[in-house]
Tab-separated table of C-alpha atoms in Angstrom:
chain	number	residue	atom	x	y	z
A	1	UNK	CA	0.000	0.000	0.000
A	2	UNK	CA	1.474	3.484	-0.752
A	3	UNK	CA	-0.301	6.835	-0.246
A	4	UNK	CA	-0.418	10.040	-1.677
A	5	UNK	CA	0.648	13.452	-0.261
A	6	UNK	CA	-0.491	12.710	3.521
A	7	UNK	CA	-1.257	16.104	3.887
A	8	UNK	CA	-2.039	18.062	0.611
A	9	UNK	CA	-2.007	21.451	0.947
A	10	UNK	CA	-4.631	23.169	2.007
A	11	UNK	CA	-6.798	24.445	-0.562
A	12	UNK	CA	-8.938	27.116	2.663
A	13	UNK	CA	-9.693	30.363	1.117
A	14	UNK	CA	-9.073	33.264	3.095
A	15	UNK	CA	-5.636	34.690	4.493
A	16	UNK	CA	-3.478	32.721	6.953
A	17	UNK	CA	-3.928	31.843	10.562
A	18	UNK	CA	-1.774	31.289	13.217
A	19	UNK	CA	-1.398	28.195	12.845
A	20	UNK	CA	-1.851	27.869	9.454
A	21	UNK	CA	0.685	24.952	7.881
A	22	UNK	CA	0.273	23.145	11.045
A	23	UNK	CA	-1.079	19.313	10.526
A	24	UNK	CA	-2.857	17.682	13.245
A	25	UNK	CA	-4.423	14.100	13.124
A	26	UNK	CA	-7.682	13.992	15.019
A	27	UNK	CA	-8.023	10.144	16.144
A	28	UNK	CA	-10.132	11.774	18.981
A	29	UNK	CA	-14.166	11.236	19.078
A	30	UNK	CA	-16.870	12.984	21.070
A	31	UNK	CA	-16.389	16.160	22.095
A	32	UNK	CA	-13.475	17.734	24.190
A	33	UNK	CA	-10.810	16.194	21.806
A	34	UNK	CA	-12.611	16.760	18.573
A	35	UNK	CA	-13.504	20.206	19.511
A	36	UNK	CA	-9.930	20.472	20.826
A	37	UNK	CA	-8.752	19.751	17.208
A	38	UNK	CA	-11.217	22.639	15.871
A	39	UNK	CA	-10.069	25.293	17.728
A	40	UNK	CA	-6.876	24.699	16.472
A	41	UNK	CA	-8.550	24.759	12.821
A	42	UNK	CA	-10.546	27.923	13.662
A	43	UNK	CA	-6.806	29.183	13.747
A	44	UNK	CA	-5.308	28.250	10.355
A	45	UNK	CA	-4.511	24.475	11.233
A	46	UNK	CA	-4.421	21.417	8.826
A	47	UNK	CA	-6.966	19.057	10.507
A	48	UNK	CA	-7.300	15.080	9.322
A	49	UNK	CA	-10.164	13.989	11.502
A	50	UNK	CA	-9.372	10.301	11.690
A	51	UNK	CA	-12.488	7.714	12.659
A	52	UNK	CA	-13.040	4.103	12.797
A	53	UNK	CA	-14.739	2.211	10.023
A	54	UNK	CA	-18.446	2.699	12.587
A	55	UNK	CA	-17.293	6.692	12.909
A	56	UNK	CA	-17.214	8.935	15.954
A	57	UNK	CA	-19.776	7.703	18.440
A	58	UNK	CA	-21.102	11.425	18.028
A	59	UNK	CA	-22.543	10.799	15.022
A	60	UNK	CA	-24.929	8.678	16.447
A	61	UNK	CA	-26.359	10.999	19.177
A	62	UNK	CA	-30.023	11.897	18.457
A	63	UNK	CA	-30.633	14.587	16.289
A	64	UNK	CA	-33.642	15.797	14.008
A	65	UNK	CA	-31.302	16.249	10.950
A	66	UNK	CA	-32.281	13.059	9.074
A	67	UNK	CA	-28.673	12.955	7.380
A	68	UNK	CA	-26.480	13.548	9.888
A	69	UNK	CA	-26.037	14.514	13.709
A	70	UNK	CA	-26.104	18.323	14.958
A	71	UNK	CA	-23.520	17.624	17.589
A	72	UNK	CA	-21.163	16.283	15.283
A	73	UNK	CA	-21.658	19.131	12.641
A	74	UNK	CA	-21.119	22.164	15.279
A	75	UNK	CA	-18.200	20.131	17.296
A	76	UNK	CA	-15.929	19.129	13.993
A	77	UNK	CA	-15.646	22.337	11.666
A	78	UNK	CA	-12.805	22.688	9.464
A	79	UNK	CA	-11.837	19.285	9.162
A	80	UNK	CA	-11.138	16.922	6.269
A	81	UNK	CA	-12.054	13.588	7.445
A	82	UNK	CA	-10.950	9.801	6.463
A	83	UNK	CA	-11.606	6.441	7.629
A	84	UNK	CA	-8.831	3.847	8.844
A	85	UNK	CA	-9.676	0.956	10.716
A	86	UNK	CA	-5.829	1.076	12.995
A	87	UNK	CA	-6.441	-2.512	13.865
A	88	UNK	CA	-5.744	-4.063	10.631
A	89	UNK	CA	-1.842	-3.530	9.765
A	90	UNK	CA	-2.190	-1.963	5.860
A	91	UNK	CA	-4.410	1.299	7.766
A	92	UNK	CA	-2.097	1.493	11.023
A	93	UNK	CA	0.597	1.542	8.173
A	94	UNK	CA	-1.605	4.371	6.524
A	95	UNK	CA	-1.546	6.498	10.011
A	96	UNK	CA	2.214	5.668	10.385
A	97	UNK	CA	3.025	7.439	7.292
A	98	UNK	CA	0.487	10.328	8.664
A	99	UNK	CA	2.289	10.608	11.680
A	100	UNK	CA	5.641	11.148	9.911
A	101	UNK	CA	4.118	14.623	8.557
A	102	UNK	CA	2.170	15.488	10.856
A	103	UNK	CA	3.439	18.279	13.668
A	104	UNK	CA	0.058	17.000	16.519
A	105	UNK	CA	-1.382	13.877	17.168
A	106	UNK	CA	-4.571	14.409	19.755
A	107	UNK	CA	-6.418	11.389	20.690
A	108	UNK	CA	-9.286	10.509	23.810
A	109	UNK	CA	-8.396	6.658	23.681
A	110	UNK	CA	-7.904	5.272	27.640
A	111	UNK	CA	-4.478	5.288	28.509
A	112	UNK	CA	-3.862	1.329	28.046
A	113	UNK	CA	-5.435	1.361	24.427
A	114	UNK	CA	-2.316	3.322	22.488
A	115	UNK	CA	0.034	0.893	23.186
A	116	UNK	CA	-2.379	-2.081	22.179
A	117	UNK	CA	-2.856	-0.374	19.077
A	118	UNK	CA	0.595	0.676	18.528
A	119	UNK	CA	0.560	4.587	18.475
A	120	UNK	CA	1.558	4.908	22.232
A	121	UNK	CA	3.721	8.150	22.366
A	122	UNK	CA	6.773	6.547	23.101
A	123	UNK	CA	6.269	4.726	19.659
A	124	UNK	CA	5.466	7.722	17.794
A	125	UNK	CA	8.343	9.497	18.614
A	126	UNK	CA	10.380	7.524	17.473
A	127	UNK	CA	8.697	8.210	14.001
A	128	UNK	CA	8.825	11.871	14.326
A	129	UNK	CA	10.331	13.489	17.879
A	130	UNK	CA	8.937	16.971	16.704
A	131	UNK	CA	4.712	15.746	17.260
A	132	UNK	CA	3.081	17.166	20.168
A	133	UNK	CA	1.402	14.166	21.197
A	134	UNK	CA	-1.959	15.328	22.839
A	135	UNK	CA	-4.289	12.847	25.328
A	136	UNK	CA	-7.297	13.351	26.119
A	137	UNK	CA	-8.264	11.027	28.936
A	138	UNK	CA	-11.179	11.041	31.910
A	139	UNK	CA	-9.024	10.823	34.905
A	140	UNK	CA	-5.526	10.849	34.110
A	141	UNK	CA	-2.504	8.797	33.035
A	142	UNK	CA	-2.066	7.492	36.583
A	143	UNK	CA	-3.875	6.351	39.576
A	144	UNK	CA	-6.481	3.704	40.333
A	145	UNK	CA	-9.218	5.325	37.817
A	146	UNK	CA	-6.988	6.045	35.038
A	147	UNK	CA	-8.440	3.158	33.032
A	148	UNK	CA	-12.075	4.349	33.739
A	149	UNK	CA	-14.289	6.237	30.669
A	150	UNK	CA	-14.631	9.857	31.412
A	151	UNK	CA	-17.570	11.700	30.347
A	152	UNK	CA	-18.834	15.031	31.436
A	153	UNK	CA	-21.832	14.749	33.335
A	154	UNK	CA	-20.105	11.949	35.589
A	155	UNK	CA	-17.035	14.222	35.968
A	156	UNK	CA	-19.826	17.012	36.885
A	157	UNK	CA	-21.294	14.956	39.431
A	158	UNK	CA	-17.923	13.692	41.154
A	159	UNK	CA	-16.072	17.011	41.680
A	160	UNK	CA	-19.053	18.479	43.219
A	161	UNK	CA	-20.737	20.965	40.032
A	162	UNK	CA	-23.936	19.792	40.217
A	163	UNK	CA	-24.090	19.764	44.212
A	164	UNK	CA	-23.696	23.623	43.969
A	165	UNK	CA	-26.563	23.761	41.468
A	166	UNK	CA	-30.006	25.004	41.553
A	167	UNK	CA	-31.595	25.939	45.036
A	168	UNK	CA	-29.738	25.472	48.208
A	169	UNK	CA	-30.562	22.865	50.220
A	170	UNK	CA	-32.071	20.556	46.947
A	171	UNK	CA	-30.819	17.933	44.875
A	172	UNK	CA	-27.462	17.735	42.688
A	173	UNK	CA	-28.401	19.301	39.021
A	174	UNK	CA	-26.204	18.649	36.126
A	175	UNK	CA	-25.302	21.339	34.162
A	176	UNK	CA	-26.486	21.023	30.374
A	177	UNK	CA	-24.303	21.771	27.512
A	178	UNK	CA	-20.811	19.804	27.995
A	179	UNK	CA	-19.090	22.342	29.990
A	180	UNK	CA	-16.445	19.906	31.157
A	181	UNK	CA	-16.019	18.600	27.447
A	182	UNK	CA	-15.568	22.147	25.909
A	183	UNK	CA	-13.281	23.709	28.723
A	184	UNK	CA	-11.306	20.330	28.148
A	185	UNK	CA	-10.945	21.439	24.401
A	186	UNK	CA	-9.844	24.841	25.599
A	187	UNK	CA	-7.205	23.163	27.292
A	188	UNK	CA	-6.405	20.793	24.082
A	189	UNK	CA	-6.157	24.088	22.236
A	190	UNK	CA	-4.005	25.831	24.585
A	191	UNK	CA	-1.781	23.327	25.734
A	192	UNK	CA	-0.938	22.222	21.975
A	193	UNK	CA	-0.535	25.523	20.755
A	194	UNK	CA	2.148	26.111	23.838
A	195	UNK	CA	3.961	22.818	22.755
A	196	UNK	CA	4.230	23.391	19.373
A	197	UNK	CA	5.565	27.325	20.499
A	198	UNK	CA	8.135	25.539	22.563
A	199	UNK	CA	9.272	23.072	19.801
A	200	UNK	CA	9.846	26.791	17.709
A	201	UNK	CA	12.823	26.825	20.345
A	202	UNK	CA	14.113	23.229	21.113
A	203	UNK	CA	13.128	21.611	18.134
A	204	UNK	CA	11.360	18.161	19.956
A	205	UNK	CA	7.659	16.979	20.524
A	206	UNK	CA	6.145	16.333	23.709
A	207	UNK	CA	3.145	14.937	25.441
A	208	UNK	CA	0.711	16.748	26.230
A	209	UNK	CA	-2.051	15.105	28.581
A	210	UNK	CA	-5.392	16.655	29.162
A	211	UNK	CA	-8.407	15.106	31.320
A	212	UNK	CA	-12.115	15.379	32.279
A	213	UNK	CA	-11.195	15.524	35.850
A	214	UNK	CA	-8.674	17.935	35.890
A	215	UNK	CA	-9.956	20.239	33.762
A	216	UNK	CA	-14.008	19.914	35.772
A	217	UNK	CA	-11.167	20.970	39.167
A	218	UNK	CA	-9.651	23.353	37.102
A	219	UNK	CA	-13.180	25.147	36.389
A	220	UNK	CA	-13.553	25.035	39.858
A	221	UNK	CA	-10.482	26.859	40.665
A	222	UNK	CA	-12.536	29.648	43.140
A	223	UNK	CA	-13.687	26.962	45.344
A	224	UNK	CA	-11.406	24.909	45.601
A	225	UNK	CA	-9.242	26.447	47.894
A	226	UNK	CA	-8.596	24.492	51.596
A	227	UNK	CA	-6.359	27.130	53.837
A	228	UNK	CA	-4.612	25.381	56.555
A	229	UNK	CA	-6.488	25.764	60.104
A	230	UNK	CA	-9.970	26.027	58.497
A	231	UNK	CA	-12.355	23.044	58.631
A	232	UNK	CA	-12.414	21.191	55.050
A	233	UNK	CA	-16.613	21.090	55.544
A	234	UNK	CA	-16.876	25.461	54.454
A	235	UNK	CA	-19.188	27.484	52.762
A	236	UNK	CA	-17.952	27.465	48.755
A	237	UNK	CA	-20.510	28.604	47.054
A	238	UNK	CA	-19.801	31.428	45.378
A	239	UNK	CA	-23.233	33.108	44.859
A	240	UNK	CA	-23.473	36.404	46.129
A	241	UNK	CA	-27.101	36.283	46.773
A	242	UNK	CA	-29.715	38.624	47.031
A	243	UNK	CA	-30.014	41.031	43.941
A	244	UNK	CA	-27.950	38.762	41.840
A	245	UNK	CA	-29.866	36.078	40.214
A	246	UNK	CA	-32.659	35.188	37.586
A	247	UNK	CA	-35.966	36.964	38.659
A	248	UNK	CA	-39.417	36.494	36.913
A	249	UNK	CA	-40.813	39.678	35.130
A	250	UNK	CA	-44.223	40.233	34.052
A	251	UNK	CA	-43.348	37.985	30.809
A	252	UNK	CA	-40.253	35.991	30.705
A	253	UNK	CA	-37.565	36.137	33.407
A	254	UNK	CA	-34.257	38.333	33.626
A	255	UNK	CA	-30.668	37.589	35.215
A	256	UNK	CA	-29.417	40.522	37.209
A	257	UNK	CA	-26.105	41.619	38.712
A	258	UNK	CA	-26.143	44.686	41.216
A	259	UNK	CA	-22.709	43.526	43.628
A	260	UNK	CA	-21.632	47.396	43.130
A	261	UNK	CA	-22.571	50.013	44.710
A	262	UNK	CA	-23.001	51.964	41.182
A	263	UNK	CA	-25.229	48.919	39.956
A	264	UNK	CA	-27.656	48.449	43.217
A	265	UNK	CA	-28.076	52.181	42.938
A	266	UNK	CA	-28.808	52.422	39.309
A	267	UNK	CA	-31.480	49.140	39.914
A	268	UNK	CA	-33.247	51.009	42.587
A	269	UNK	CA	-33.537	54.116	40.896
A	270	UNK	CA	-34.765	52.625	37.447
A	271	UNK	CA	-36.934	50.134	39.336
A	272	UNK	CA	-38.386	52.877	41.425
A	273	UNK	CA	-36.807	51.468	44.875
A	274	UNK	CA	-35.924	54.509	45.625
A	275	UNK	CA	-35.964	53.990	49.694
A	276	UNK	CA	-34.126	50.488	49.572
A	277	UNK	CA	-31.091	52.891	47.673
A	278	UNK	CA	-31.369	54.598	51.053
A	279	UNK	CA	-31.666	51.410	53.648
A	280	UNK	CA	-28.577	50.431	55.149
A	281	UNK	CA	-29.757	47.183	55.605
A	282	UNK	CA	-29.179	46.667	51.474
A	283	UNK	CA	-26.067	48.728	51.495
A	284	UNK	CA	-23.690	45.740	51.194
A	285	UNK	CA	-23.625	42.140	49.231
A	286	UNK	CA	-23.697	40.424	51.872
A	287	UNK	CA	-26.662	42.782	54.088
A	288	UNK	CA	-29.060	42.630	50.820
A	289	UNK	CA	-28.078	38.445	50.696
A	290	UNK	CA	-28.623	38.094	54.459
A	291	UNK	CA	-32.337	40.519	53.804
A	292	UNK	CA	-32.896	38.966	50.812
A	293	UNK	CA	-36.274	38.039	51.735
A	294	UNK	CA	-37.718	41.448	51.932
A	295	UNK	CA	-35.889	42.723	48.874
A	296	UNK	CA	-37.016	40.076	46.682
A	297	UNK	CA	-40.656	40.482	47.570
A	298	UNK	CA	-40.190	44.279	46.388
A	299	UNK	CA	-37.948	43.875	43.524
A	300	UNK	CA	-40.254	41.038	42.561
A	301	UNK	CA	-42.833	43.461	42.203
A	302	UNK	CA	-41.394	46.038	40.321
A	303	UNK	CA	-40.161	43.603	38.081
A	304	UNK	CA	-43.732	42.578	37.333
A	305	UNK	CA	-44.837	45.485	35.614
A	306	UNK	CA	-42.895	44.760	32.602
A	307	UNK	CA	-41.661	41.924	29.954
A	308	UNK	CA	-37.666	40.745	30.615
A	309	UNK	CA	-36.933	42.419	27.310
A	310	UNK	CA	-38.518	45.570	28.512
A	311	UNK	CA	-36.579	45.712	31.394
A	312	UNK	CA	-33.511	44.777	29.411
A	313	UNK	CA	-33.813	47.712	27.534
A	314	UNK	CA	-34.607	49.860	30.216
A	315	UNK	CA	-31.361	48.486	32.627
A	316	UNK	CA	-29.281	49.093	29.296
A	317	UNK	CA	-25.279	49.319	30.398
A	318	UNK	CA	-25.895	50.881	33.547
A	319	UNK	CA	-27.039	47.427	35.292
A	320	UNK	CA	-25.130	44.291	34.042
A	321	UNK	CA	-28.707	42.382	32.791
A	322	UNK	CA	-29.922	39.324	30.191
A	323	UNK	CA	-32.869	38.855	29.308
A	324	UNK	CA	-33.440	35.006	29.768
A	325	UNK	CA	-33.646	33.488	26.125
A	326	UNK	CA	-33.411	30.599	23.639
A	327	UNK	CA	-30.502	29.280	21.822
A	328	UNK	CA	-32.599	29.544	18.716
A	329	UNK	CA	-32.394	33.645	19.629
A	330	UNK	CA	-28.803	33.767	18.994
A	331	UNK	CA	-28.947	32.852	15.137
A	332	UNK	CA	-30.578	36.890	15.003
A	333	UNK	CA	-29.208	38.353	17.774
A	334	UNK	CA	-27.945	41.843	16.369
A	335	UNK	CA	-24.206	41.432	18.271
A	336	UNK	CA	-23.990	38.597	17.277
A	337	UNK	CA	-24.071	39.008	13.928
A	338	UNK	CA	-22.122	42.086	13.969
A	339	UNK	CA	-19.602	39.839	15.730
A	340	UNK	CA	-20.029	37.434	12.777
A	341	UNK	CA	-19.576	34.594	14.876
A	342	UNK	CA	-22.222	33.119	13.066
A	343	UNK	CA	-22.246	32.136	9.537
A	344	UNK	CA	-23.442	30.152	6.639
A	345	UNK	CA	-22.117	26.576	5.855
A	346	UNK	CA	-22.660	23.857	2.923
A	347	UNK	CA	-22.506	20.390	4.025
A	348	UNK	CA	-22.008	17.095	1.642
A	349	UNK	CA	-25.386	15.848	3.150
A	350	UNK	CA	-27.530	18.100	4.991
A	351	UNK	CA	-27.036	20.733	2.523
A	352	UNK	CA	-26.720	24.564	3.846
A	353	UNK	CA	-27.080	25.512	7.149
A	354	UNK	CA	-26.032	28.140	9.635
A	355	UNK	CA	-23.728	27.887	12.834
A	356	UNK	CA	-20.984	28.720	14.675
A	357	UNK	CA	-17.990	30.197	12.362
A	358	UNK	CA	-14.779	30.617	14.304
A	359	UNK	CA	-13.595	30.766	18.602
A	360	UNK	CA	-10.943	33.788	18.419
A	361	UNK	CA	-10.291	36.860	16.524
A	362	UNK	CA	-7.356	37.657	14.695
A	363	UNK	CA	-6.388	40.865	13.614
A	364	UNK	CA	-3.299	40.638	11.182
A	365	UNK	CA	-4.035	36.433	10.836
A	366	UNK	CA	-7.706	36.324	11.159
A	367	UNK	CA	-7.737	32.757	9.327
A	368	UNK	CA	-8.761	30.714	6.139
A	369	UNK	CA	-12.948	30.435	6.005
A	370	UNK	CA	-14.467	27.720	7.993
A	371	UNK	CA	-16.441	24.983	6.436
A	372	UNK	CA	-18.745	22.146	7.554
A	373	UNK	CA	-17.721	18.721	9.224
A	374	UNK	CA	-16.861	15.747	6.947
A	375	UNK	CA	-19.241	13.207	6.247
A	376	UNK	CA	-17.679	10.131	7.618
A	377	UNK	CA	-14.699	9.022	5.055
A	378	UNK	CA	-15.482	12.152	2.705
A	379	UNK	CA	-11.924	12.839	2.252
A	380	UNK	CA	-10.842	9.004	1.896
A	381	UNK	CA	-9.779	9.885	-1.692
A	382	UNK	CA	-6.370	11.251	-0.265
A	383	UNK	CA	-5.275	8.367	0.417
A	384	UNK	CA	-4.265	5.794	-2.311
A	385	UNK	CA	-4.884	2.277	-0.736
């Protein structure tokens, strides 16, 4: 088996990125490591997104496109995408020659599985000691749950997120909308991107190891804090109370922040609450969270006597304020698409459709344009078998 040009050039309209002439193997699936692998296109990069012969298991997540799944769409921009089944010996061949061009290799497989398979990083580097070898794992490279599956909501739920959910006192609530998976990504990004500066000065690879766990701890960076003396069992919630919150309005509801003086002043006087400006039992955080009772009950009612978008308007910059609204909003929203962030997209099977366009902004590299995720194998023409 030979193949052509592992990595053709890029054929991306628009000017340079960053990273642009970087090549980076995606073997990861799901989120954090795909989405890892995206950022770094969003920035110029050369991205071969890598699956099995049955595809990234996002594919099949429910969806009401009938050709394809939404997750995997928004998660893998920007790639080219191939199939290669790395336990038969003519495809891990295939990858080997990959790996001998490429500069990054990121991958989510548990930490026994690369060896088994043959593309442990010790291996690779011996191929090529200039790829920044990137894992993305759920606990770790070490320790008794390092061979364990990681996935979000179970990291969520052991590092204590959704115990400091919803109302005090009630049950654990997960937090919708992968926030461990795309903060891991964040790290992928950033943590490649450093690598493959450093190589720019010694000329080697590295490893560079990412997990669920330590990046759902790393979120949590405020709280967990454990000063010697205290008692570990503390108050970490980091809600200010009070004011600050989500809070019903005659239609809809509205998140408000008013921890300033400047802000709880400018609330009372556009709310009307003139006296509670006045009351030194509000004239602190931590005197309107301790009163909260009796300041909800009239802010509650002020609030009544107009829609969330109403009072959005009203609050404008002078009282940090959202009205509370749907995903499906942002495809309109005017800063948004001032921002451009998002744009239009034609995809091999669901045909055009809109979403997210790039993470970071530029100025003198802004980047070649974005385009839709690969159907699974679209791109397996690059590779003579």
């Amino acid at each position: 088996m030979t193949a052509a040009a592992s990595f053709p050039p890029s054929d991306r309209p628009g000017p340079p990125g960053p990273l642009s002439g970087v090549r980076v193997l995606d073997l990861s699936a799901y989120i954090a490591g795909p989405y890892g692998c995206t950022l770094l296109a969003d920035q110029g990069a050369d991205v071969l997104k890598v699956e099995p012969p049955t595809g990234d298991n996002l594919r099949n997540y429910p969806s009401t496109l009938a050709e394809e799944s939404r997750a995997f769409i928004g998660v893998n921009r920007s790639k080219r995408g191939v199939v290669l089944d790395l336990k038969k010996p003519e495809d891990l061949a295939v990858l080997m020659r990959l790996v001998r061009e490429a500069d990054v290799l990121v991958h989510n497989f548990r930490p026994g599985v690369p060896r088994r398979l043959g593309i442990a990083h010790e291996q690779l580097e011996l191929l090529n000691p200039r790829l920044i070898y990137c894992a993305v794992t759920g606990y770790g490279d070490t320790g008794p749950l390092k061979d364990k599956a990681g996935y979000d909501q179970v990291l969520q739920t052991m590092t204590g997120m959704c115990a400091l959910q919803g109302q005090r006192g009630g049950p654990p609530e997960i937090l919708y909308g992968s926030v461990v998976d795309y903060y891991a990504a964040a790290l992928v990004a950033s943590g490649v991107a450093s690598a493959l500066y450093e190589r720019e000065r010694s000329g080697q690879g590295q490893y560079v190891g990412v997990s669920l766990l330590r990046s759902a701890l790393t979120m949590q960076s405020a709280r967990l804090v454990w000063a010697g003396g205290e008692p570990l069992d503390i108050g970490r919630d980091m809600r200010s109370g009070g004011v600050t919150g989500i809070h019903p309005a005659r239609d809809g509801y509205i998140y408000i922040s008013a921890n300033t003086a400047h802000f709880w002043a400018a609330l009372c006087r556009i709310t009307g609450l003139h006296d509670l400006a006045a009351d030194d039992r509000f004239d602190t955080v931590k005197k309107r969270a301790a009163n909260a009772g009796e300041l909800l009950a009239r802010l509650h009612a002020a609030l009544a006597t107009r829609t969330a978008l109403e009072w959005e308007a009203l609050f404008g910059d002078e009282v940090p304020c959202a009205a509370a609204r749907q995903v499906e909003d942002m495809f309109q929203h005017p800063q948004v698409l001032a921002e451009g962030i998002v744009g239009d997209f034609e995809h091999a099977s669901v045909g055009s459709y809109r979403g997210v366009t790039r993470s970071i902004v530029f100025g003198r590299t802004p980047g070649p344009v974005s385009f839709a995720a690969p159907t699974l194998g679209q791109h397996d023409g690059t590779l003579e078998r």
